[in-house]
PDB file of C-alpha atoms and ligand atoms in Angstrom:
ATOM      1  CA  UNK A   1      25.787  -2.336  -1.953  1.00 69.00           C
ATOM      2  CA  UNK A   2      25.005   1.276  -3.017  1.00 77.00           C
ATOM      3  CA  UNK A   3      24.091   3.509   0.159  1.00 90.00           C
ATOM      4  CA  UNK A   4      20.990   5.419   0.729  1.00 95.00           C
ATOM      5  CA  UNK A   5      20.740   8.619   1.787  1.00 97.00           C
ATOM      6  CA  UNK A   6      18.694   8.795   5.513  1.00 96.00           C
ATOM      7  CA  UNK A   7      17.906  12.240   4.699  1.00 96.00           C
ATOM      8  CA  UNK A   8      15.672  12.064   1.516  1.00 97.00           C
ATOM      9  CA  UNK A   9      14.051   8.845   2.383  1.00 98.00           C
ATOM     10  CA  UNK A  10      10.352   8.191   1.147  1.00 98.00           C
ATOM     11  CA  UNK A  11       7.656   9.230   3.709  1.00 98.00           C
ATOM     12  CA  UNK A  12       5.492   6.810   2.090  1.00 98.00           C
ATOM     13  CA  UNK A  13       5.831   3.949   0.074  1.00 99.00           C
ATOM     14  CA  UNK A  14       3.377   1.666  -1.440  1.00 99.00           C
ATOM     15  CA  UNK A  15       4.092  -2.309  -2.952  1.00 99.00           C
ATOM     16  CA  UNK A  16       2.175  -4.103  -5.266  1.00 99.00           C
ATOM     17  CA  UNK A  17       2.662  -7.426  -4.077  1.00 98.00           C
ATOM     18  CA  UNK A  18       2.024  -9.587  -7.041  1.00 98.00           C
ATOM     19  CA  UNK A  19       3.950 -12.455  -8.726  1.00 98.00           C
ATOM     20  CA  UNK A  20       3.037 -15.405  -5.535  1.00 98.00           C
ATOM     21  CA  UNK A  21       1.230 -17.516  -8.225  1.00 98.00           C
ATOM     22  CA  UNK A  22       4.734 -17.535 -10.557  1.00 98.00           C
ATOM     23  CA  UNK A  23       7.272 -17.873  -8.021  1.00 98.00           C
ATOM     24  CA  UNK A  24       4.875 -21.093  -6.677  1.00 98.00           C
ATOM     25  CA  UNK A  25       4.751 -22.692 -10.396  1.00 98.00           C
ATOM     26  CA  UNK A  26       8.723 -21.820 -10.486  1.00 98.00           C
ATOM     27  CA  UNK A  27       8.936 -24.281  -7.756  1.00 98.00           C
ATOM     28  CA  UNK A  28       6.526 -26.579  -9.190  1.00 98.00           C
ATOM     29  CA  UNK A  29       4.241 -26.000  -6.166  1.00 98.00           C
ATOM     30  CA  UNK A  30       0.585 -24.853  -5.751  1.00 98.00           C
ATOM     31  CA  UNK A  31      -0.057 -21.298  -5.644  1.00 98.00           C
ATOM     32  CA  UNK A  32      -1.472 -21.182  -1.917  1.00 98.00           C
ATOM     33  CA  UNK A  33       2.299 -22.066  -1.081  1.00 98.00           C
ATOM     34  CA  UNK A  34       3.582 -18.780  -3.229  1.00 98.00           C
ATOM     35  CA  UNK A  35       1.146 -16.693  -0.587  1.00 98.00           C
ATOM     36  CA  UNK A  36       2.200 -18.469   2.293  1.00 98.00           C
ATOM     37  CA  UNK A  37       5.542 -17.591   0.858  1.00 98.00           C
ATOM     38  CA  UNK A  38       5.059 -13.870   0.030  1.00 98.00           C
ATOM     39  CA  UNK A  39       3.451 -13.296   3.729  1.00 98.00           C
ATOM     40  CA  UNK A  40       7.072 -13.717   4.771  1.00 98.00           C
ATOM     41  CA  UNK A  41       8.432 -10.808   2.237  1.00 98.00           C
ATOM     42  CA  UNK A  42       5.378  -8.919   4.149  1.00 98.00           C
ATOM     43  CA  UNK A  43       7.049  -9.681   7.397  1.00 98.00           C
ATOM     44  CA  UNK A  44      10.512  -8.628   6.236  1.00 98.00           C
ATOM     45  CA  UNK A  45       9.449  -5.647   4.516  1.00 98.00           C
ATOM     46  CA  UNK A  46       7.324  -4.316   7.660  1.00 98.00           C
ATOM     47  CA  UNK A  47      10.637  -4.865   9.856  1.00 98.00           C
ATOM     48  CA  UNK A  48      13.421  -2.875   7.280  1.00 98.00           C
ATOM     49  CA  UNK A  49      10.936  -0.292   6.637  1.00 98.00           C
ATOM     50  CA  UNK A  50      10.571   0.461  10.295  1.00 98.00           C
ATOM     51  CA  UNK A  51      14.222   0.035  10.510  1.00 98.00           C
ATOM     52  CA  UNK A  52      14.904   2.753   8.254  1.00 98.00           C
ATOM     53  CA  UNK A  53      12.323   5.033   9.577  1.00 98.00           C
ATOM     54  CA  UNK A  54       9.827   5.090   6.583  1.00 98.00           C
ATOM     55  CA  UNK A  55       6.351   6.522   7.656  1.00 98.00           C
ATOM     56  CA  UNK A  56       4.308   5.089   5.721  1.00 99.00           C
ATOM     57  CA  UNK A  57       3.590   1.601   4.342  1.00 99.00           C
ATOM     58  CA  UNK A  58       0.926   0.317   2.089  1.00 99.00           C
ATOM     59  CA  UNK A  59       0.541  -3.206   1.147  1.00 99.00           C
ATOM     60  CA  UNK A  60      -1.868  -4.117  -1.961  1.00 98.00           C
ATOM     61  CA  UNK A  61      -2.683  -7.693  -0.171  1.00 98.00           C
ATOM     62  CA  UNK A  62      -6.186  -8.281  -1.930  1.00 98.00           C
ATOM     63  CA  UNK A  63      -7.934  -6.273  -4.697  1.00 98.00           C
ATOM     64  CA  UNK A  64     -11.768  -6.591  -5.240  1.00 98.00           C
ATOM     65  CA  UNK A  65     -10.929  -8.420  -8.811  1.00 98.00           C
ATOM     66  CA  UNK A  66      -9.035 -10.840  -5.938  1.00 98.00           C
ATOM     67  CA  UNK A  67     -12.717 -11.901  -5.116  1.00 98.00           C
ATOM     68  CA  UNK A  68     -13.023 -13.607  -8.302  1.00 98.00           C
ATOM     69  CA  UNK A  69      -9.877 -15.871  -7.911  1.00 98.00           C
ATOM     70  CA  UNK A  70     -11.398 -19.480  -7.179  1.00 98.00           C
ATOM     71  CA  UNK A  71     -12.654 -20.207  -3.888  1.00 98.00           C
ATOM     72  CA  UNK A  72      -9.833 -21.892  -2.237  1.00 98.00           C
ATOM     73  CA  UNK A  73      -7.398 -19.782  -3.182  1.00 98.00           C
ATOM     74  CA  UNK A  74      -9.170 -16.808  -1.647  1.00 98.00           C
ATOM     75  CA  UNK A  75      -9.924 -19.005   1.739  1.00 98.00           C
ATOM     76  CA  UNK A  76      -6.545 -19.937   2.045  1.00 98.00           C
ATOM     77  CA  UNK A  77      -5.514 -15.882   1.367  1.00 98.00           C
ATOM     78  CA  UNK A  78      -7.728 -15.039   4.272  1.00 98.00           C
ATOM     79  CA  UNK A  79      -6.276 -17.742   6.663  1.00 98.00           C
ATOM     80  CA  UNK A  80      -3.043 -15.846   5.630  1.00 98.00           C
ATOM     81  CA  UNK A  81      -4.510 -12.795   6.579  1.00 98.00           C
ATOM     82  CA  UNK A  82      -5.675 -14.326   9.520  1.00 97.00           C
ATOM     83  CA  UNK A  83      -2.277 -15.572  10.875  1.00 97.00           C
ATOM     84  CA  UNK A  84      -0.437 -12.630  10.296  1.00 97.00           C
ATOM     85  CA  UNK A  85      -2.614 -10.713  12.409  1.00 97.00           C
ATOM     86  CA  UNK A  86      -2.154 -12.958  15.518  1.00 95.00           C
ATOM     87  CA  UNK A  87       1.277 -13.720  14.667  1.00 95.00           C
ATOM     88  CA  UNK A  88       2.464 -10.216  14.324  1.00 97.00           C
ATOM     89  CA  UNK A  89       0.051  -8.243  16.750  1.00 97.00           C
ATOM     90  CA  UNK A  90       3.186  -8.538  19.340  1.00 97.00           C
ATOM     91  CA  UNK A  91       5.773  -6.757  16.948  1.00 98.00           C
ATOM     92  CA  UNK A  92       3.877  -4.340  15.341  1.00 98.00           C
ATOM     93  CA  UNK A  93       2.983  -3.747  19.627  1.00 98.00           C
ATOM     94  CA  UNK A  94       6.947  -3.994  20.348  1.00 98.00           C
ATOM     95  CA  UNK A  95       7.925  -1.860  17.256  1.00 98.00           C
ATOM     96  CA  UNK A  96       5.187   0.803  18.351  1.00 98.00           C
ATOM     97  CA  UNK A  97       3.774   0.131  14.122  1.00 98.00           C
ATOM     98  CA  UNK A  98       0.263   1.570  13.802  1.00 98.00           C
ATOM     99  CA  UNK A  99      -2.034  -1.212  11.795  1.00 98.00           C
ATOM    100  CA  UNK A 100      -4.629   0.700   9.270  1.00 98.00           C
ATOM    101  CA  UNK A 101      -6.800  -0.799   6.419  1.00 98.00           C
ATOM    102  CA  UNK A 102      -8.170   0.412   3.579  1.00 98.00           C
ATOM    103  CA  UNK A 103     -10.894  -0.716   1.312  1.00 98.00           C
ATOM    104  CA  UNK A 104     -14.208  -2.947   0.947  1.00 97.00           C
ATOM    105  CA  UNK A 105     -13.637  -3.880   4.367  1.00 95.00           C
ATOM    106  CA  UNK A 106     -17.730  -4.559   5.497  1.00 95.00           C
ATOM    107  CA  UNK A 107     -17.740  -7.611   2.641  1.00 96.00           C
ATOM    108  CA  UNK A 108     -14.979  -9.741   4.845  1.00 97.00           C
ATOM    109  CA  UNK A 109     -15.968 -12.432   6.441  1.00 96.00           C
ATOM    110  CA  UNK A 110     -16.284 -11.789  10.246  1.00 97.00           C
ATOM    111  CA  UNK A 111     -13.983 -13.336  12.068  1.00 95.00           C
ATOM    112  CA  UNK A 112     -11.172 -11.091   9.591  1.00 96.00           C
ATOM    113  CA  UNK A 113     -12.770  -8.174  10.553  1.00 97.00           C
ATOM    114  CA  UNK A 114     -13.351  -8.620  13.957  1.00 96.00           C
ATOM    115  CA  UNK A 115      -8.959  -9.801  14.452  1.00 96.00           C
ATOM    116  CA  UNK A 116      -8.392  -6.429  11.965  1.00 97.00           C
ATOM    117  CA  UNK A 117     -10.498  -3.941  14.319  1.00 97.00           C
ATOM    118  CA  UNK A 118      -9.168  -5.356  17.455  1.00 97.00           C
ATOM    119  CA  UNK A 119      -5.412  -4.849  15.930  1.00 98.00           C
ATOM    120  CA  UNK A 120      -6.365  -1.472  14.794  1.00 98.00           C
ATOM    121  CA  UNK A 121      -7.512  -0.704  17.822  1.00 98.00           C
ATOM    122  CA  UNK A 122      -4.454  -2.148  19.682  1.00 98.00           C
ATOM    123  CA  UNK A 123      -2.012  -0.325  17.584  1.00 98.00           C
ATOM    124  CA  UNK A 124      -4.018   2.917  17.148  1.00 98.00           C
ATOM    125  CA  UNK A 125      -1.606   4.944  19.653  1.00 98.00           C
ATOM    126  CA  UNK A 126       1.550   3.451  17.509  1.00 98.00           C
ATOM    127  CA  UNK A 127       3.578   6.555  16.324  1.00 98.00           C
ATOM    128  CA  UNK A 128       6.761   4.619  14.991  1.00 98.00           C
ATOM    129  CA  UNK A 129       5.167   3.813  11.536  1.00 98.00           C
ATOM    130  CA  UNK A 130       1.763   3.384   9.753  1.00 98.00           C
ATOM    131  CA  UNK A 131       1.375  -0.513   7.990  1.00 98.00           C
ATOM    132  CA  UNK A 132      -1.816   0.161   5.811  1.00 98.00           C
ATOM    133  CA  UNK A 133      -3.004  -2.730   4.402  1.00 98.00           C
ATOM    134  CA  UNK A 134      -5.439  -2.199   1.240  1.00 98.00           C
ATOM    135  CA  UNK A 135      -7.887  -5.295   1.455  1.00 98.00           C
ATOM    136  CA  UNK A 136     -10.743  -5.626  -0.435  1.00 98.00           C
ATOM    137  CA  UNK A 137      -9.492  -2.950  -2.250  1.00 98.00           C
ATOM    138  CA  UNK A 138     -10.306  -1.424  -5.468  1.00 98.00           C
ATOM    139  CA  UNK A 139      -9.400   2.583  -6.764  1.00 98.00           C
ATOM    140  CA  UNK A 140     -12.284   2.941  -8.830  1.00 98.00           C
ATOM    141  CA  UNK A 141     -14.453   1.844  -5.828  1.00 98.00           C
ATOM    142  CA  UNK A 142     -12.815   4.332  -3.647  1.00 98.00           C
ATOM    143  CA  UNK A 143     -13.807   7.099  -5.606  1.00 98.00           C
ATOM    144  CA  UNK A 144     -17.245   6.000  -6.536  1.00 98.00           C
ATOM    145  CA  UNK A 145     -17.594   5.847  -2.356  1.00 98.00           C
ATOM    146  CA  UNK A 146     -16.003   9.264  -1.943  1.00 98.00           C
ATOM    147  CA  UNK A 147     -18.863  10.968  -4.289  1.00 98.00           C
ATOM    148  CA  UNK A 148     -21.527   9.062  -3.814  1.00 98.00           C
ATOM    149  CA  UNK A 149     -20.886  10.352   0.536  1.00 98.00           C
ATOM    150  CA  UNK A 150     -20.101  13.473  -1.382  1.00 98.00           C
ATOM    151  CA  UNK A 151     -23.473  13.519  -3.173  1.00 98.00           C
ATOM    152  CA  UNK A 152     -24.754  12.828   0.336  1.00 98.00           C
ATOM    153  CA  UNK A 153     -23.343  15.467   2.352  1.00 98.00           C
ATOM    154  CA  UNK A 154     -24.022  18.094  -0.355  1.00 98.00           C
ATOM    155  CA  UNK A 155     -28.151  16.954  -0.236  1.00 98.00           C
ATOM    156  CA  UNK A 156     -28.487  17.319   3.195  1.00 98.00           C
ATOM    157  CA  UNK A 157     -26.360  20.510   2.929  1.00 97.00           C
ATOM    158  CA  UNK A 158     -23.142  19.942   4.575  1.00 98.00           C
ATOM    159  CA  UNK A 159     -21.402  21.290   2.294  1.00 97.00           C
ATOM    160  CA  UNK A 160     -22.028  23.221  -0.969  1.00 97.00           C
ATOM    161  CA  UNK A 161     -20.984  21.830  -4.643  1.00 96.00           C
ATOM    162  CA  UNK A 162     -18.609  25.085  -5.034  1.00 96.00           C
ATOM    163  CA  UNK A 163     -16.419  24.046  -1.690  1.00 97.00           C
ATOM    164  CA  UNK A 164     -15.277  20.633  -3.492  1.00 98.00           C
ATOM    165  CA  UNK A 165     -12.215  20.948  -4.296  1.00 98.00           C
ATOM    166  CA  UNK A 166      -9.182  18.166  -4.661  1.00 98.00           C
ATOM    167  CA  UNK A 167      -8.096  18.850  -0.299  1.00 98.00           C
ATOM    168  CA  UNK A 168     -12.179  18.274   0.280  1.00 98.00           C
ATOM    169  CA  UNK A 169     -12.520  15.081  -2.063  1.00 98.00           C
ATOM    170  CA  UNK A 170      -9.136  13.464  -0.704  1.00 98.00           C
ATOM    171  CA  UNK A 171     -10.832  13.728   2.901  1.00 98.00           C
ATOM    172  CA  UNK A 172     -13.324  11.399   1.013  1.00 98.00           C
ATOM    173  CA  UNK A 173     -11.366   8.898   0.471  1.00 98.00           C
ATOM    174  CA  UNK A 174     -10.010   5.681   2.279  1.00 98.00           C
ATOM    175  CA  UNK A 175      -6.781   7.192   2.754  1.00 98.00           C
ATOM    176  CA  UNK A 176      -8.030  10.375   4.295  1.00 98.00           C
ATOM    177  CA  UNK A 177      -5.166  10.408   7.035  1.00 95.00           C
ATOM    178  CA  UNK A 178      -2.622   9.242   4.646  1.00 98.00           C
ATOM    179  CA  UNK A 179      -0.181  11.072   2.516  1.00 98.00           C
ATOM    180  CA  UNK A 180      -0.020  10.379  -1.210  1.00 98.00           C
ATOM    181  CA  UNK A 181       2.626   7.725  -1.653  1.00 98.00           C
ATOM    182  CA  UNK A 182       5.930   9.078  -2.796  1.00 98.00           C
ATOM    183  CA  UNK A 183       7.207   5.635  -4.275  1.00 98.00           C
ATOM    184  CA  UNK A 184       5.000   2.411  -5.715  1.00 99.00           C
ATOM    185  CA  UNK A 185       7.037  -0.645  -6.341  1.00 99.00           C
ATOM    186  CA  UNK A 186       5.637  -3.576  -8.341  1.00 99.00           C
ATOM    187  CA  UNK A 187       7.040  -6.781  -8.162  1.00 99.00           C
ATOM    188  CA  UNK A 188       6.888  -9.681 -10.890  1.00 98.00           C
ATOM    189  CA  UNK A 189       7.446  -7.810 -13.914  1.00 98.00           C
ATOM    190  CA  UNK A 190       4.063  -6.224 -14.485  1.00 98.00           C
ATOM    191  CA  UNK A 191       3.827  -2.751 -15.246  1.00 98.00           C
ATOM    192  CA  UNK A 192       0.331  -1.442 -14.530  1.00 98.00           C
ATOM    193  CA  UNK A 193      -1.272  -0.165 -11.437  1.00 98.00           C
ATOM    194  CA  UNK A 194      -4.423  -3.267 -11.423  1.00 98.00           C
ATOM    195  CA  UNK A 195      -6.882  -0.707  -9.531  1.00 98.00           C
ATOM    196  CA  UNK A 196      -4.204   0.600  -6.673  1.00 98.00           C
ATOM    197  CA  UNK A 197      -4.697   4.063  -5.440  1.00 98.00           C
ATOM    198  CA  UNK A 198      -5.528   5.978  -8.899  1.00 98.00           C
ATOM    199  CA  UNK A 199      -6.710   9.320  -7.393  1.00 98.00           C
ATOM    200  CA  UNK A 200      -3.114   9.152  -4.943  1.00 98.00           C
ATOM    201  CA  UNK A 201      -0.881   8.130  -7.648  1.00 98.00           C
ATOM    202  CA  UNK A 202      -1.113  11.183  -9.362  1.00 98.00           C
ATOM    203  CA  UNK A 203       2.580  11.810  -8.538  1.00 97.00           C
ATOM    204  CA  UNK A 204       3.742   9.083  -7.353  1.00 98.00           C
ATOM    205  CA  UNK A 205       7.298   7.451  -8.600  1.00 98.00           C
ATOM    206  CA  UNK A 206       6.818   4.472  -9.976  1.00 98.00           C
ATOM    207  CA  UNK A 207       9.201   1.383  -9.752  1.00 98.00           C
ATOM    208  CA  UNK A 208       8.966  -1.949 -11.395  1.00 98.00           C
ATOM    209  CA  UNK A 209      11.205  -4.975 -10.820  1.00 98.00           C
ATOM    210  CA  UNK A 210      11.198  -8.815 -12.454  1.00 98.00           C
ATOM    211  CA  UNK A 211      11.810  -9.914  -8.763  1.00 99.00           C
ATOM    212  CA  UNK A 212       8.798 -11.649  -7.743  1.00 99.00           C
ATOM    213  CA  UNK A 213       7.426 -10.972  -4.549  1.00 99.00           C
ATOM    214  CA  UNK A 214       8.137 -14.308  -2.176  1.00 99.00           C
ATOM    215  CA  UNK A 215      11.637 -13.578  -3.283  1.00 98.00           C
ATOM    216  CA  UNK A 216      11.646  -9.497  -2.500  1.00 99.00           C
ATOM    217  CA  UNK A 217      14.570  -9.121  -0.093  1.00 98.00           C
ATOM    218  CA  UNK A 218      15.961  -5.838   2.079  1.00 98.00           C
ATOM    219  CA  UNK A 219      18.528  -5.556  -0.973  1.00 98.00           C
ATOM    220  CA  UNK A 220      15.179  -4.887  -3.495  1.00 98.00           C
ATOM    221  CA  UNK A 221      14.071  -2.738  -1.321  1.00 98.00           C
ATOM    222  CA  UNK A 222      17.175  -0.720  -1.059  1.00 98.00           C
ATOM    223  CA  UNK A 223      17.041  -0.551  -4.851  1.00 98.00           C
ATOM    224  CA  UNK A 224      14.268   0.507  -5.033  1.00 98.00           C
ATOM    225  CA  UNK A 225      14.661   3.407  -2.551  1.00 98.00           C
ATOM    226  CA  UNK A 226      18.431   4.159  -4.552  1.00 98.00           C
ATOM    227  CA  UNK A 227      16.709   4.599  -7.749  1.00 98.00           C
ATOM    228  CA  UNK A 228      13.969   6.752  -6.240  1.00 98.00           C
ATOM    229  CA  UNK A 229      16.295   9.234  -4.417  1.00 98.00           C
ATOM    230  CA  UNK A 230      17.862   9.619  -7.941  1.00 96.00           C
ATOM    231  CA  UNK A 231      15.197  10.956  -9.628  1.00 96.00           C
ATOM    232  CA  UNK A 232      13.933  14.582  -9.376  1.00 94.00           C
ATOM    233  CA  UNK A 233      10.344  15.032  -9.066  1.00 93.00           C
ATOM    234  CA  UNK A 234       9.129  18.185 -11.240  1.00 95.00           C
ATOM    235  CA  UNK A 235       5.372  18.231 -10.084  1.00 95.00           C
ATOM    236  CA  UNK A 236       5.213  20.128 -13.722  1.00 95.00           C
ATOM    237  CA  UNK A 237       7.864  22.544 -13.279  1.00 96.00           C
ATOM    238  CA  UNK A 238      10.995  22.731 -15.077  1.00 96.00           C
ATOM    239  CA  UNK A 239      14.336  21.669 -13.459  1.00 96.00           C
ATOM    240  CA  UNK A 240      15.600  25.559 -13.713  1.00 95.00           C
ATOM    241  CA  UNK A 241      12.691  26.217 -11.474  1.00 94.00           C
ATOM    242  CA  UNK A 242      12.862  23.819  -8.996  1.00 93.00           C
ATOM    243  CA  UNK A 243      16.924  24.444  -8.194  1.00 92.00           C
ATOM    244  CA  UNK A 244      15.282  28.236  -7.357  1.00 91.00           C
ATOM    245  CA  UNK A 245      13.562  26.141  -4.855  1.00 81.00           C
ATOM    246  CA  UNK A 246      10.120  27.529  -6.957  1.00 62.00           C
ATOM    247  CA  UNK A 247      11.399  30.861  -5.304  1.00 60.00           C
ATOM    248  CA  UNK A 248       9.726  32.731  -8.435  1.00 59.00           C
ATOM    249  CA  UNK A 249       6.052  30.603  -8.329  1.00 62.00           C
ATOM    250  CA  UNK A 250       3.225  32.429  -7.702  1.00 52.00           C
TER     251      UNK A 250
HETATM  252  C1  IPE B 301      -0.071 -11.513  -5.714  1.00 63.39           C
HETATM  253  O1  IPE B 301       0.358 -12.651  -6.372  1.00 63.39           O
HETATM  254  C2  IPE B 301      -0.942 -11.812  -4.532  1.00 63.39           C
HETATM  255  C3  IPE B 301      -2.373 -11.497  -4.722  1.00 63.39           C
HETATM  256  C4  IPE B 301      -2.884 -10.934  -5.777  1.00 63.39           C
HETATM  257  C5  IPE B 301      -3.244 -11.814  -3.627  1.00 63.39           C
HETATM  258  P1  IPE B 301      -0.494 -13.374  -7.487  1.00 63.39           P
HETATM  259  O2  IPE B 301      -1.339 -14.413  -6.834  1.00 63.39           O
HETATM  260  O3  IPE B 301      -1.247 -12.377  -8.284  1.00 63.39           O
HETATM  261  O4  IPE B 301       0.636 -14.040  -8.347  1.00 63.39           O
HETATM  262  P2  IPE B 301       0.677 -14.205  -9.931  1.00 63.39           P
HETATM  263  O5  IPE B 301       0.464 -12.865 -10.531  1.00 63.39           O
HETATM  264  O6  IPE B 301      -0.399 -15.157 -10.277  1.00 63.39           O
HETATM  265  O7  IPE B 301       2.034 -14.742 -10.191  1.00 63.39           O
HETATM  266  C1  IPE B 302      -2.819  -6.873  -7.933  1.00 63.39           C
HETATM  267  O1  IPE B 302      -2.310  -8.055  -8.420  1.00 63.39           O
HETATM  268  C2  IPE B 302      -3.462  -7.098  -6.596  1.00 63.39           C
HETATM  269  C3  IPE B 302      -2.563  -7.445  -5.514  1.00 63.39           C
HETATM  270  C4  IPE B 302      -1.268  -7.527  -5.574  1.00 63.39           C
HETATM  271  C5  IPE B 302      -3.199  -7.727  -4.270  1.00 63.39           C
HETATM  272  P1  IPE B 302      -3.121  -8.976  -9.445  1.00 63.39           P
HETATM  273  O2  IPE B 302      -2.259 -10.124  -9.741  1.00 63.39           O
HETATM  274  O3  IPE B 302      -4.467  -9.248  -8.906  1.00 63.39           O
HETATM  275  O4  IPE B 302      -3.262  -8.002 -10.700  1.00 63.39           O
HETATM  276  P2  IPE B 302      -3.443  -8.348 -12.229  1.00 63.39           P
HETATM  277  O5  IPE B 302      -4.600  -9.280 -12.319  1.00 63.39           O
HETATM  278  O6  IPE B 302      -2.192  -8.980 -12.700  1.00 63.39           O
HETATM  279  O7  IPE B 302      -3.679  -7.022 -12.877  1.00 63.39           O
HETATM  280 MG1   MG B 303      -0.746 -11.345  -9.961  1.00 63.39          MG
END
């Protein structure tokens, strides 16, 4: 297997989950079984990220589009959601793993978000890593939310329309403590983002793989993290510039 290197891993990296409903009709089985499934890729991917010492972790587990899906599918997706959080609470405890969300989270039903604020709360002193779990979740939303608060604070004069700039809005966001993720991996073949972090994507690298997700493994994820650390990441500059170490940059 090709070898990482420890030293330039990802501080953050974000997984679109997607390909449950395939991998189920693979297996000539209904698609509740593909989730039930792909919550044990969750469970595998929380414990070798926290293995290898990645920071950050954010799982696309249910979009707002999701809501549309038919009514027992999204039921049985939030019994899922449900028995991960009291079948994990322990390890994410024992691993010291922080538990953030991010997203529509007021429109879940209320026994999810009571079990979600009670593991937040649990985990909030965590330093080993931060599992953010975007639920409810839509990009466009995020940033409708973020000036629409920003619209707010400027009426009642909080701040003033000439102090918004890109540090202020990202405060405005969901993901206000989180870094911008440095790698997003897709699973299942698809190659668009379906409403996942637009405004932190920005510079993301992005990785796609056939694999679907109840089948992503520790090897898919090493892959993934191999081809990453082989790419350079310009941020606009030239190549010339950036082995100066962007000595000469105003
Ligand atoms: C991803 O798998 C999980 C969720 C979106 C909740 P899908 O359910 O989208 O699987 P496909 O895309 O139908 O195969
Ligand atoms: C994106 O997958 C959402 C999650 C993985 C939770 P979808 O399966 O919902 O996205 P589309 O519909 O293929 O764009
Ligand atoms: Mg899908």
């Amino acid at each position: 297997m090709k070898k990482i290197d420890q030293n330039n891993l990802p501080r953050h990296i974000a997984i679109i989950m997607d390909g449950n409903g395939r991998w189920a009709e693979k297996h000539t089985l209904g698609r509740i079984s593909g989730h039930r499934q792909g919550a044990k890729s969750v469970k595998l991917t929380v414990k070798v990220c926290r293995e290898l010492g990645i920071q950050y972790l954010t799982l696309y587990a249910f979009s707002v589009e999701n809501w549309l899906r038919p009514r027992e599918e999204v039921d049985a997706l939030m019994e899922l959601l449900k028995e991960y959080l009291h079948s994990e609470i322990k390890k994410l405890m024992k691993h010291d793993i922080r538990l953030m969300v991010i997203g529509n989270i007021g429109i879940l039903k209320e026994p999810v978000r009571i079990l979600l604020s009670e593991a937040m709360e649990k985990t909030a002193h965590n330093r080993g890593m931060v599992l953010n779990l975007a639920l409810s979740y839509g990009g466009r939303d995020e940033i409708v939310e973020a000036v629409r608060s920003i619209a707010e604070d400027s009426r009642v004069g909080k701040i003033r329309p000439r102090n918004i700039t890109k540090e202020l809005f990202s405060k405005y966001l969901y993901t206000a403590e989180i870094p911008d993720p440095d790698l997003l991996i897709r699973t299942s073949g698809e190659y668009r983002l379906s409403n996942f972090l637009l405004w932190q994507t920005a510079y993301t690298e992005l990785y796609f793989t056939d694999v679907l997700w109840p089948d992503f493994r520790r090897k898919h994820l090493m892959e993934a993290i191999y081809d990453f650390q082989r790419r350079e990441r310009r941020f606009g500059l030239t190549s010339d510039q950036l082995q100066r170490g962007g000595s000469d940059l105003g």
